[in-house]
PDB file of C-alpha atoms in Angstrom:
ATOM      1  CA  UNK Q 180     -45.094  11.377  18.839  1.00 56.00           C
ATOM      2  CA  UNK Q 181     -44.208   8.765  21.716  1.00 57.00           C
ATOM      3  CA  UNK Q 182     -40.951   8.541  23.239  1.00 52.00           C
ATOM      4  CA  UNK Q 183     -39.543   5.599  21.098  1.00 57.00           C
ATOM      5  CA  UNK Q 184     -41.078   7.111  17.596  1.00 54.00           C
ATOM      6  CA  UNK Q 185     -38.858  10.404  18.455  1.00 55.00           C
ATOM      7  CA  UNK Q 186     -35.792   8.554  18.999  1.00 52.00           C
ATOM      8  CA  UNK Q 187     -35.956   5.815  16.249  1.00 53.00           C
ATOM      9  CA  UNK Q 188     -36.187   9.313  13.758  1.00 55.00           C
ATOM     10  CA  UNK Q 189     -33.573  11.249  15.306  1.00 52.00           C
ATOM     11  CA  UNK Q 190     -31.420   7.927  14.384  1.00 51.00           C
ATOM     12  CA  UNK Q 191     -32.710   7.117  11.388  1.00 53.00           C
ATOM     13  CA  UNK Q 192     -32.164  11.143  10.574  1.00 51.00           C
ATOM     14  CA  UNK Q 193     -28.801  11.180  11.836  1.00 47.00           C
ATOM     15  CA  UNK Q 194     -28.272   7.918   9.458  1.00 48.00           C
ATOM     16  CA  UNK Q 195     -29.449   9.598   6.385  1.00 47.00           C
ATOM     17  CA  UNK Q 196     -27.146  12.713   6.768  1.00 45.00           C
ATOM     18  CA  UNK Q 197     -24.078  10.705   6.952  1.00 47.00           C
ATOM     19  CA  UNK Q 198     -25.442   9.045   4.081  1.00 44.00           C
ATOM     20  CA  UNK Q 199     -25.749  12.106   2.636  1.00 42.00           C
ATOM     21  CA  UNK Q 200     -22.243  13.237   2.997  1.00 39.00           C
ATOM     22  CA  UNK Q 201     -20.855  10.261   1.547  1.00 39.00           C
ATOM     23  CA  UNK Q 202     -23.190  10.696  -1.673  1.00 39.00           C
ATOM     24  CA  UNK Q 203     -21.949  13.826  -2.397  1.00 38.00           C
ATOM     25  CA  UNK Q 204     -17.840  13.453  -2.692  1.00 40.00           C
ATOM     26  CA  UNK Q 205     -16.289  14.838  -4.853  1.00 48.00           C
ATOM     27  CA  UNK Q 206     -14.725  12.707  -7.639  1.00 57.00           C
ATOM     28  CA  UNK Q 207     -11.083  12.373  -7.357  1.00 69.00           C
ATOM     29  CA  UNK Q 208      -9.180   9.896  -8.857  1.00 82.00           C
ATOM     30  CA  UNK Q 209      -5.445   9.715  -8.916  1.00 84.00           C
ATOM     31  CA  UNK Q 210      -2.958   6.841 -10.261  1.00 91.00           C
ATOM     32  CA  UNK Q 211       0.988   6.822 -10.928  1.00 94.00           C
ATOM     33  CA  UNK Q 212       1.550   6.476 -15.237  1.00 95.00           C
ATOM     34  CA  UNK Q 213       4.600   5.652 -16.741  1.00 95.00           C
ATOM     35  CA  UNK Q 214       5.840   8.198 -19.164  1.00 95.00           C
ATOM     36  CA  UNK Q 215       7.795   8.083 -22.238  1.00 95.00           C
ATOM     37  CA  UNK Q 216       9.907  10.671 -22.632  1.00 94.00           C
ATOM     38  CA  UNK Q 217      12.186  11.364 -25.640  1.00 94.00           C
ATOM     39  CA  UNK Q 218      14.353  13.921 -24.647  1.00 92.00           C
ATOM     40  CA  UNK Q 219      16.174  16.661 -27.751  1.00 93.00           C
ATOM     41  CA  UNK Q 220      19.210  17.573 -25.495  1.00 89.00           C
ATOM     42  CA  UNK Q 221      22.754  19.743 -26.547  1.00 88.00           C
ATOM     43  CA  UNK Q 222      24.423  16.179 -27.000  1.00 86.00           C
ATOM     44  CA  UNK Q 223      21.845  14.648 -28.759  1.00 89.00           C
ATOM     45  CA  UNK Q 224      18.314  12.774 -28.114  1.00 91.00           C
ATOM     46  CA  UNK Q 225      18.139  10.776 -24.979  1.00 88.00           C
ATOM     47  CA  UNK Q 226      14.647   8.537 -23.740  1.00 89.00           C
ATOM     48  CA  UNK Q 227      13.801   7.270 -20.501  1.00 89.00           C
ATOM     49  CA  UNK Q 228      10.632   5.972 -18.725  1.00 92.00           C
ATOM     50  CA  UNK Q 229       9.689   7.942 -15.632  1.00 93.00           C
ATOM     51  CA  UNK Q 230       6.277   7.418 -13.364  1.00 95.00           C
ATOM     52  CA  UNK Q 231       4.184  10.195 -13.178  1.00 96.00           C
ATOM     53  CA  UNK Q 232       2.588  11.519 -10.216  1.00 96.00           C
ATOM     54  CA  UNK Q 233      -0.166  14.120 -10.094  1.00 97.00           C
ATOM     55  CA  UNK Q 234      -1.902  15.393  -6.858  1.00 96.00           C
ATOM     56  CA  UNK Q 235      -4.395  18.254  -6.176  1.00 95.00           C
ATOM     57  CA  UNK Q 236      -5.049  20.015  -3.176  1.00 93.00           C
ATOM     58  CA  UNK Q 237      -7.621  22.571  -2.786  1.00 91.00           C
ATOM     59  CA  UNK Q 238      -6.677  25.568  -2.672  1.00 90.00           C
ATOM     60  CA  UNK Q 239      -9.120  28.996  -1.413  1.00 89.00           C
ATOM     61  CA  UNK Q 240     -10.987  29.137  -5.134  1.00 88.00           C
ATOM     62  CA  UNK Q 241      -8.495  27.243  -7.094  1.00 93.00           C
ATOM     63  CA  UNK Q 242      -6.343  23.646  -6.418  1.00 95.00           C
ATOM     64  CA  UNK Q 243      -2.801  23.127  -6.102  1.00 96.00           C
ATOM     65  CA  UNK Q 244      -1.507  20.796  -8.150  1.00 97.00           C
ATOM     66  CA  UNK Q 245       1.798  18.780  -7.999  1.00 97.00           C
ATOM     67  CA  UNK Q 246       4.101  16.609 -10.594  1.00 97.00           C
ATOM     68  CA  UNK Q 247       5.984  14.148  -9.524  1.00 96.00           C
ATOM     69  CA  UNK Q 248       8.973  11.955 -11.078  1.00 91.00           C
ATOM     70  CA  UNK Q 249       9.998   8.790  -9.940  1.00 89.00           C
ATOM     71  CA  UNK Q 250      12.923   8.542 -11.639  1.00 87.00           C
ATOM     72  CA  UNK Q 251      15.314  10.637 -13.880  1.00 81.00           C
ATOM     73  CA  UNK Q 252      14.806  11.326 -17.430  1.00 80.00           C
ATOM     74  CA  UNK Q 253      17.877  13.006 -18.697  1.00 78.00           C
ATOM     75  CA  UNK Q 254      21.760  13.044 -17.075  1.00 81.00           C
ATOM     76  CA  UNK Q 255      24.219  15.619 -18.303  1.00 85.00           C
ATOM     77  CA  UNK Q 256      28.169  14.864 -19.427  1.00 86.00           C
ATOM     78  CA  UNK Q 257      29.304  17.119 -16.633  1.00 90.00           C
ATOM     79  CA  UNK Q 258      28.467  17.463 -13.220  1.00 92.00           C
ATOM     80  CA  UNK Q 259      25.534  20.039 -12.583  1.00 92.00           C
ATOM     81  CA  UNK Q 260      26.540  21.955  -9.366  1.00 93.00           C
ATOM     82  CA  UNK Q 261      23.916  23.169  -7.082  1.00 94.00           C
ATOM     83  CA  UNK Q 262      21.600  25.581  -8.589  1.00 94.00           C
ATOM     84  CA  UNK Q 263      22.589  24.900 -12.087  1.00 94.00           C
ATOM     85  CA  UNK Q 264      19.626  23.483 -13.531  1.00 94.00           C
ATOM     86  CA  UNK Q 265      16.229  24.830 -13.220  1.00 95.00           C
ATOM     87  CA  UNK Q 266      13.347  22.734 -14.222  1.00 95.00           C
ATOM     88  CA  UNK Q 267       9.653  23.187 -15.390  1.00 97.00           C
ATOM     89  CA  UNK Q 268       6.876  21.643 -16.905  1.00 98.00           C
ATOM     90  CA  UNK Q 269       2.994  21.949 -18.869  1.00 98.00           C
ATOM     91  CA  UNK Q 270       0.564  19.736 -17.881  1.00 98.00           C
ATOM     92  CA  UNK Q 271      -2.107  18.689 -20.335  1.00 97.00           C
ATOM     93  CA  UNK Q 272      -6.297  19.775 -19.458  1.00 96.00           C
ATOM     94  CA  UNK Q 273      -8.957  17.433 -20.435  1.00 95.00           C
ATOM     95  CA  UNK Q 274     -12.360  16.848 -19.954  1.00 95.00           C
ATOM     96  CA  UNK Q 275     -14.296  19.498 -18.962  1.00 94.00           C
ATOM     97  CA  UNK Q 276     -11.670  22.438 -19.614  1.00 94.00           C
ATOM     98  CA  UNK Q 277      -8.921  22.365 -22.127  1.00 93.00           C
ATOM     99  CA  UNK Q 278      -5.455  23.505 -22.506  1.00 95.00           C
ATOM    100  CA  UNK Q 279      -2.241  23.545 -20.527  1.00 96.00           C
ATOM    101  CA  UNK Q 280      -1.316  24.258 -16.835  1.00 97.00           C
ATOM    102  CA  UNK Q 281       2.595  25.152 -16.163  1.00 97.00           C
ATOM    103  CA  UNK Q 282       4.044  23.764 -13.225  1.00 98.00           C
ATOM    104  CA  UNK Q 283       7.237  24.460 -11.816  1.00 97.00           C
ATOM    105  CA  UNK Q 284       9.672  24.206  -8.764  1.00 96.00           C
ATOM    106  CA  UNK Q 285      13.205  25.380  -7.304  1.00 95.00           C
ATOM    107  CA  UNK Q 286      16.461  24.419  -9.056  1.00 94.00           C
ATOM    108  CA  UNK Q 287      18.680  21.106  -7.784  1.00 93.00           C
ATOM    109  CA  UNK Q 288      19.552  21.492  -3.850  1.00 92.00           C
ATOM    110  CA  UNK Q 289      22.684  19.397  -4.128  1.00 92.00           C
ATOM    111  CA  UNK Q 290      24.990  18.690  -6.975  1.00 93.00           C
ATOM    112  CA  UNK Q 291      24.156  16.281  -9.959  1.00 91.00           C
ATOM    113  CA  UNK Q 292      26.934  14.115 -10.547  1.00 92.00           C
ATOM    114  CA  UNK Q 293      28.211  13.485 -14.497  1.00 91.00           C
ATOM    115  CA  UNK Q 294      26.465  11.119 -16.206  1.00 87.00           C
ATOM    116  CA  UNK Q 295      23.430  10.327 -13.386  1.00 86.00           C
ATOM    117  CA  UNK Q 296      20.033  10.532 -14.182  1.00 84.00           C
ATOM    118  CA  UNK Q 297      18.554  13.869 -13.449  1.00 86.00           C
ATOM    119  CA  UNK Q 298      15.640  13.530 -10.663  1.00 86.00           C
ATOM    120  CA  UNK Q 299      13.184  16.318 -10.876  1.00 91.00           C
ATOM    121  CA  UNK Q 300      12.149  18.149  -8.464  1.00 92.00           C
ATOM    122  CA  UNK Q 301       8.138  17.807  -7.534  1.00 96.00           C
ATOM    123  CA  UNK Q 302       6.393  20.908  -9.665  1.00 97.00           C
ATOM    124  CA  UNK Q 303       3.285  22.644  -8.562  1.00 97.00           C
ATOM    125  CA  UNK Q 304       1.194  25.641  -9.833  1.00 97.00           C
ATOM    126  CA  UNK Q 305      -2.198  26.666  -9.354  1.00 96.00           C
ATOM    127  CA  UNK Q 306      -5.438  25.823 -11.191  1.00 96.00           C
ATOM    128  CA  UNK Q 307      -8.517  28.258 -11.141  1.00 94.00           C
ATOM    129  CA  UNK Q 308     -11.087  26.390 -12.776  1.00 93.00           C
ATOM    130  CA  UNK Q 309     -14.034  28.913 -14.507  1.00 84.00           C
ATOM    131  CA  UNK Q 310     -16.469  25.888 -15.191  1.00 86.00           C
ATOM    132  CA  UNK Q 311     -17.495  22.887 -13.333  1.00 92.00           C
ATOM    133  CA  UNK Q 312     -16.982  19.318 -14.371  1.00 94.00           C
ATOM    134  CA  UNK Q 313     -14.659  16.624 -14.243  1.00 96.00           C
ATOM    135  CA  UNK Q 314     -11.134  18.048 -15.886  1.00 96.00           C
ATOM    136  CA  UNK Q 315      -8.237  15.748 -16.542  1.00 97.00           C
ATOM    137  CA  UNK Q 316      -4.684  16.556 -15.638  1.00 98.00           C
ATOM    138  CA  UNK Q 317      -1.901  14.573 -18.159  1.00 98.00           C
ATOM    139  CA  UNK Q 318       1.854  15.205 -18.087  1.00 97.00           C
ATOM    140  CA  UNK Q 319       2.971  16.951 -20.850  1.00 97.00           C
ATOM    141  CA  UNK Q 320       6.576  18.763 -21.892  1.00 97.00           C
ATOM    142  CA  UNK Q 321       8.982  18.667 -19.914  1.00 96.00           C
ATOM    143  CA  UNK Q 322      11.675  21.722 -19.704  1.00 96.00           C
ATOM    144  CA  UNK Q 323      15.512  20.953 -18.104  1.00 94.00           C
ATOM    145  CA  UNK Q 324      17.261  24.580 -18.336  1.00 94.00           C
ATOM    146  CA  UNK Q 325      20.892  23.987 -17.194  1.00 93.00           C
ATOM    147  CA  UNK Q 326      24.602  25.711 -17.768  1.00 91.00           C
ATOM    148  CA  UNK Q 327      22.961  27.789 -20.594  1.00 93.00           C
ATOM    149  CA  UNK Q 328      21.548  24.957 -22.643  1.00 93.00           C
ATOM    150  CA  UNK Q 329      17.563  23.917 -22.510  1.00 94.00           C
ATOM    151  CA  UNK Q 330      16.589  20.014 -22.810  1.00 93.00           C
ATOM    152  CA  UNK Q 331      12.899  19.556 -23.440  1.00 95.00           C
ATOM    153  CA  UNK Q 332      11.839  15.842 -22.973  1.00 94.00           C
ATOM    154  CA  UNK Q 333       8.612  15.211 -24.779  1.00 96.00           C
ATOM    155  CA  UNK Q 334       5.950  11.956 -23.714  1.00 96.00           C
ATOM    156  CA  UNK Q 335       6.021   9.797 -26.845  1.00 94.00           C
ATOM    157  CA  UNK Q 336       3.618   7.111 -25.730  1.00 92.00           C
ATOM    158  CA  UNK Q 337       0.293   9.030 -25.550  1.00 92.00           C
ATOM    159  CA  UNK Q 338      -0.027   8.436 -21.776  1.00 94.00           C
ATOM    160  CA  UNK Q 339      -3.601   8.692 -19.703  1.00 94.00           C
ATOM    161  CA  UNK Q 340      -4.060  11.031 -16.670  1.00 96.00           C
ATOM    162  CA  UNK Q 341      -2.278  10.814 -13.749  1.00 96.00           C
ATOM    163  CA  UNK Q 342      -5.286  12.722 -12.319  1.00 97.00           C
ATOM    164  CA  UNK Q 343      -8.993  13.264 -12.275  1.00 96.00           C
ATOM    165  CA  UNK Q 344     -10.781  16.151 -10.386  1.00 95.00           C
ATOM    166  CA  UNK Q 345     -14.451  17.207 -10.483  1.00 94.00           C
ATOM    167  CA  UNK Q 346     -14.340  20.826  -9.847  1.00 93.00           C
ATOM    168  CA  UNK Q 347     -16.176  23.480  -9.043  1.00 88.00           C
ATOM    169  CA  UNK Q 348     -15.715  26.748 -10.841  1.00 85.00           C
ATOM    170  CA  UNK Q 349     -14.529  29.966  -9.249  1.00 73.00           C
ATOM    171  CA  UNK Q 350     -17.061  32.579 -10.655  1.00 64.00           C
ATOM    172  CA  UNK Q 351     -20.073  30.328 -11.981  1.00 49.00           C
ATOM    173  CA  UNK Q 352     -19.775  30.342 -15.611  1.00 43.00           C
ATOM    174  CA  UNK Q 353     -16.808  30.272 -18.939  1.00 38.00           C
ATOM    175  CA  UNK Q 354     -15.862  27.955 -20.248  1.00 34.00           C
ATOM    176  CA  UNK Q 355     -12.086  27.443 -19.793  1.00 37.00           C
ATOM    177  CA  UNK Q 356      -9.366  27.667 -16.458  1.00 39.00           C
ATOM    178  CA  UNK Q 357      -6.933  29.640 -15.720  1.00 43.00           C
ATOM    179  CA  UNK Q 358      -3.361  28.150 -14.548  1.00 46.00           C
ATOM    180  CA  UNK Q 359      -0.853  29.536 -12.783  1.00 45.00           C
ATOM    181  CA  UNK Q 360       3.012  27.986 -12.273  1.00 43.00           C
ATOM    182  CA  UNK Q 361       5.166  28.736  -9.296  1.00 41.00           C
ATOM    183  CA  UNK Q 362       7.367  27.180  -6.661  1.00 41.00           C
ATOM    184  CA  UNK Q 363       5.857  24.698  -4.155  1.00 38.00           C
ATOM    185  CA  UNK Q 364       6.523  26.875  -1.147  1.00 38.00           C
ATOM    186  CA  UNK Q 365       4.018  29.855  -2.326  1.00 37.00           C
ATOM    187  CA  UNK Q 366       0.341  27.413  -1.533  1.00 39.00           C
ATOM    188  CA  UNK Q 367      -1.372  28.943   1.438  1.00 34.00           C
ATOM    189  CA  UNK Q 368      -4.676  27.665   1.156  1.00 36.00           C
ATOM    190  CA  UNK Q 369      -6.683  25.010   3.174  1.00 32.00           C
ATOM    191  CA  UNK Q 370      -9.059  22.362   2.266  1.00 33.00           C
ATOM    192  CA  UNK Q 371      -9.502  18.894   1.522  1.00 33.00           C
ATOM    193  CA  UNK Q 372      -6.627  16.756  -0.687  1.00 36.00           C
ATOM    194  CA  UNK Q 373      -7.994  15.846  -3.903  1.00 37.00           C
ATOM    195  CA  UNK Q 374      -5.539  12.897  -4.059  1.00 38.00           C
ATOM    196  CA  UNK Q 375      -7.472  10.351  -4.724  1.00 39.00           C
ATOM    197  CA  UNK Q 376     -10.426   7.867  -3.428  1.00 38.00           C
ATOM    198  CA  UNK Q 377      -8.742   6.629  -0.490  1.00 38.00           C
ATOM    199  CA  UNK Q 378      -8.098  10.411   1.180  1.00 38.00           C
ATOM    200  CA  UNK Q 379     -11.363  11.863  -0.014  1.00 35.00           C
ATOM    201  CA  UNK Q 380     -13.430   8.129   2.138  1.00 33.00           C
ATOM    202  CA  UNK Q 381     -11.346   8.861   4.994  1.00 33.00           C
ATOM    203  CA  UNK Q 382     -12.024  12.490   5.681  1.00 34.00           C
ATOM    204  CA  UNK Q 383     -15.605  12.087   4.268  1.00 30.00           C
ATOM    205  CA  UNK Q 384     -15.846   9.077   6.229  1.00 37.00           C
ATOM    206  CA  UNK Q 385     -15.297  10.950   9.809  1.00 36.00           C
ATOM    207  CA  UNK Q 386     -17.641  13.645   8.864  1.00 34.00           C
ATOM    208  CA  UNK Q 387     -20.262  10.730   8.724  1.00 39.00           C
ATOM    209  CA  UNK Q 388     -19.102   9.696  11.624  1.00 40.00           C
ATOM    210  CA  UNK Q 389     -19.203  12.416  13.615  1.00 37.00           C
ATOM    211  CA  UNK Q 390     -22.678  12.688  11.997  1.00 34.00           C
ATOM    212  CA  UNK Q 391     -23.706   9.494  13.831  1.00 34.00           C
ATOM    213  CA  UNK Q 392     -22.701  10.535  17.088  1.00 34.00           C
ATOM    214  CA  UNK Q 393     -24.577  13.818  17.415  1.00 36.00           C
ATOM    215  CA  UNK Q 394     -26.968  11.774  16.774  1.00 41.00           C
ATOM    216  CA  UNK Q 395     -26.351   9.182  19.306  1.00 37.00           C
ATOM    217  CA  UNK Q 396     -25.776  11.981  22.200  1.00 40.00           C
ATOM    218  CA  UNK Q 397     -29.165  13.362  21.161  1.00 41.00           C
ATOM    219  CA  UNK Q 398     -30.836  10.208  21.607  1.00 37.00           C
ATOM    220  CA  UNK Q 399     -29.052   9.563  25.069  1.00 35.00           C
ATOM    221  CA  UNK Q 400     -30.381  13.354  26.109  1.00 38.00           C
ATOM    222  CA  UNK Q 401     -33.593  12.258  25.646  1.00 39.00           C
ATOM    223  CA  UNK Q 402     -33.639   8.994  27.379  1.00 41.00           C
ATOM    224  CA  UNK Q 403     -32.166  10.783  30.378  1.00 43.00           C
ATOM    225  CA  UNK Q 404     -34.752  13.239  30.142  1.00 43.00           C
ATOM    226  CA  UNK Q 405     -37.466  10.938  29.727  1.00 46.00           C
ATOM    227  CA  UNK Q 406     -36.149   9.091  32.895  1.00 46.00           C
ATOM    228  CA  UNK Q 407     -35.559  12.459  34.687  1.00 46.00           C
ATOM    229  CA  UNK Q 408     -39.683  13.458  33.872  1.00 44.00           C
ATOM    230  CA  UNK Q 409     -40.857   9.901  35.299  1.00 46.00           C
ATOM    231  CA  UNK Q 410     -38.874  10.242  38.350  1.00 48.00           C
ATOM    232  CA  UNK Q 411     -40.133  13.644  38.999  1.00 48.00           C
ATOM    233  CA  UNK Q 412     -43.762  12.657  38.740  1.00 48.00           C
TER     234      UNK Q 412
END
């Protein structure tokens, strides 16, 4: 093969790689959903329209994942000293697996004032998925434990998932996941965020990139040599 075949195909090769790569991201699609909540609470029912945040973030076999409110849903008629209330939450499956995931985080770090809308904390736990496919992830109940009493603020308006992952399962077969629920400082695995379209082009994007250039320095090492074999001649 002449000198210019070689390096048009290490480009070309290079190309297709990155191309490659970019083919084969995984789906992850993630948008904010506003939640109705209707709340049963000691002093009667309360509503209130939060946003809803999922992310996921894999995780060694599983993915964290995290709920997030944008607002309050629920205020109490005394104030809620730190530490007093302790929230959680289920998040619904869809899709591929079915079922619930709890999620849940550290009680209030600073005192809730009378009468003020109750911001949650964010949630996480950890899904093991045991079959591959896209899976859905929906908020579901919400659970306010505080001074004793329990609030549980259910979504009224049949809202659509805050989050989309195609996963991969852990041991290569079933047919349902496994969830875990525990406090957001516990995740100590590595990987790629599965927040959405936007993270997954970027980091997906530089792989490509990098891609290209190994290619590029390849094809510069063989002009070089090329030009080093004439001038020896």
């Amino acid at each position: 093969m002449s000198y210019r075949k070689r390096t048009a195909a290490l480009a070309s090769a290079a190309a297709l790689a990155g191309s490659a790569v970019w083919m084969a991201a995984p789906v992850a699609r993630a948008e904010v959903v506003d939640v109705n909540y209707q709340c049963k609470t000691p002093i009667g029912d309360k509503s209130a329209v939060s946003p809803i945040d999922i992310k996921g973030v894999r995780s060694g076999s599983g993915y964290r994942i995290t709920m997030s409110w944008q607002k309050g849903v629920s205020s109490s008629p005394v104030e809620l000293g730190k530490g007093a209330m302790t929230p959680s939450a289920t998040i619904a499956l869809g899709g591929a697996d079915s079922g619930t995931l709890s999620v849940s985080g550290p009680a209030n770090d600073a005192a809730i004032p009378a009468n003020t809308p109750i911001k949650i904390s964010d949630l996480s736990g950890t899904y093991t998925p045991e079959k591959s496919g896209e899976v859905t992830f929906t908020a579901g109940v919400l659970t306010i434990k505080a001074l004793g009493t329990t609030t549980t603020c259910t979504p009224t308006n049949d809202p659509g998932p805050s989050l989309t992952l195609d996963v991969t399962a852990a041991s290569g077969g079933g047919t349902t996941g496994s969830a875990q629920g525990s406090g957001p400082g516990s995740d100590t695995g590595a990987g790629l965020p599965r927040t959405g379209p936007e993270d997954s082009a970027v980091a997906l994007g530089t792989l490509g990139g990098s891609i290209l250039l190994v290619g590029a320095a390849g094809a510069l090492w063989l002009t070089r040599h090329r030009q080093g074999a004439r001038g020896g001649r």
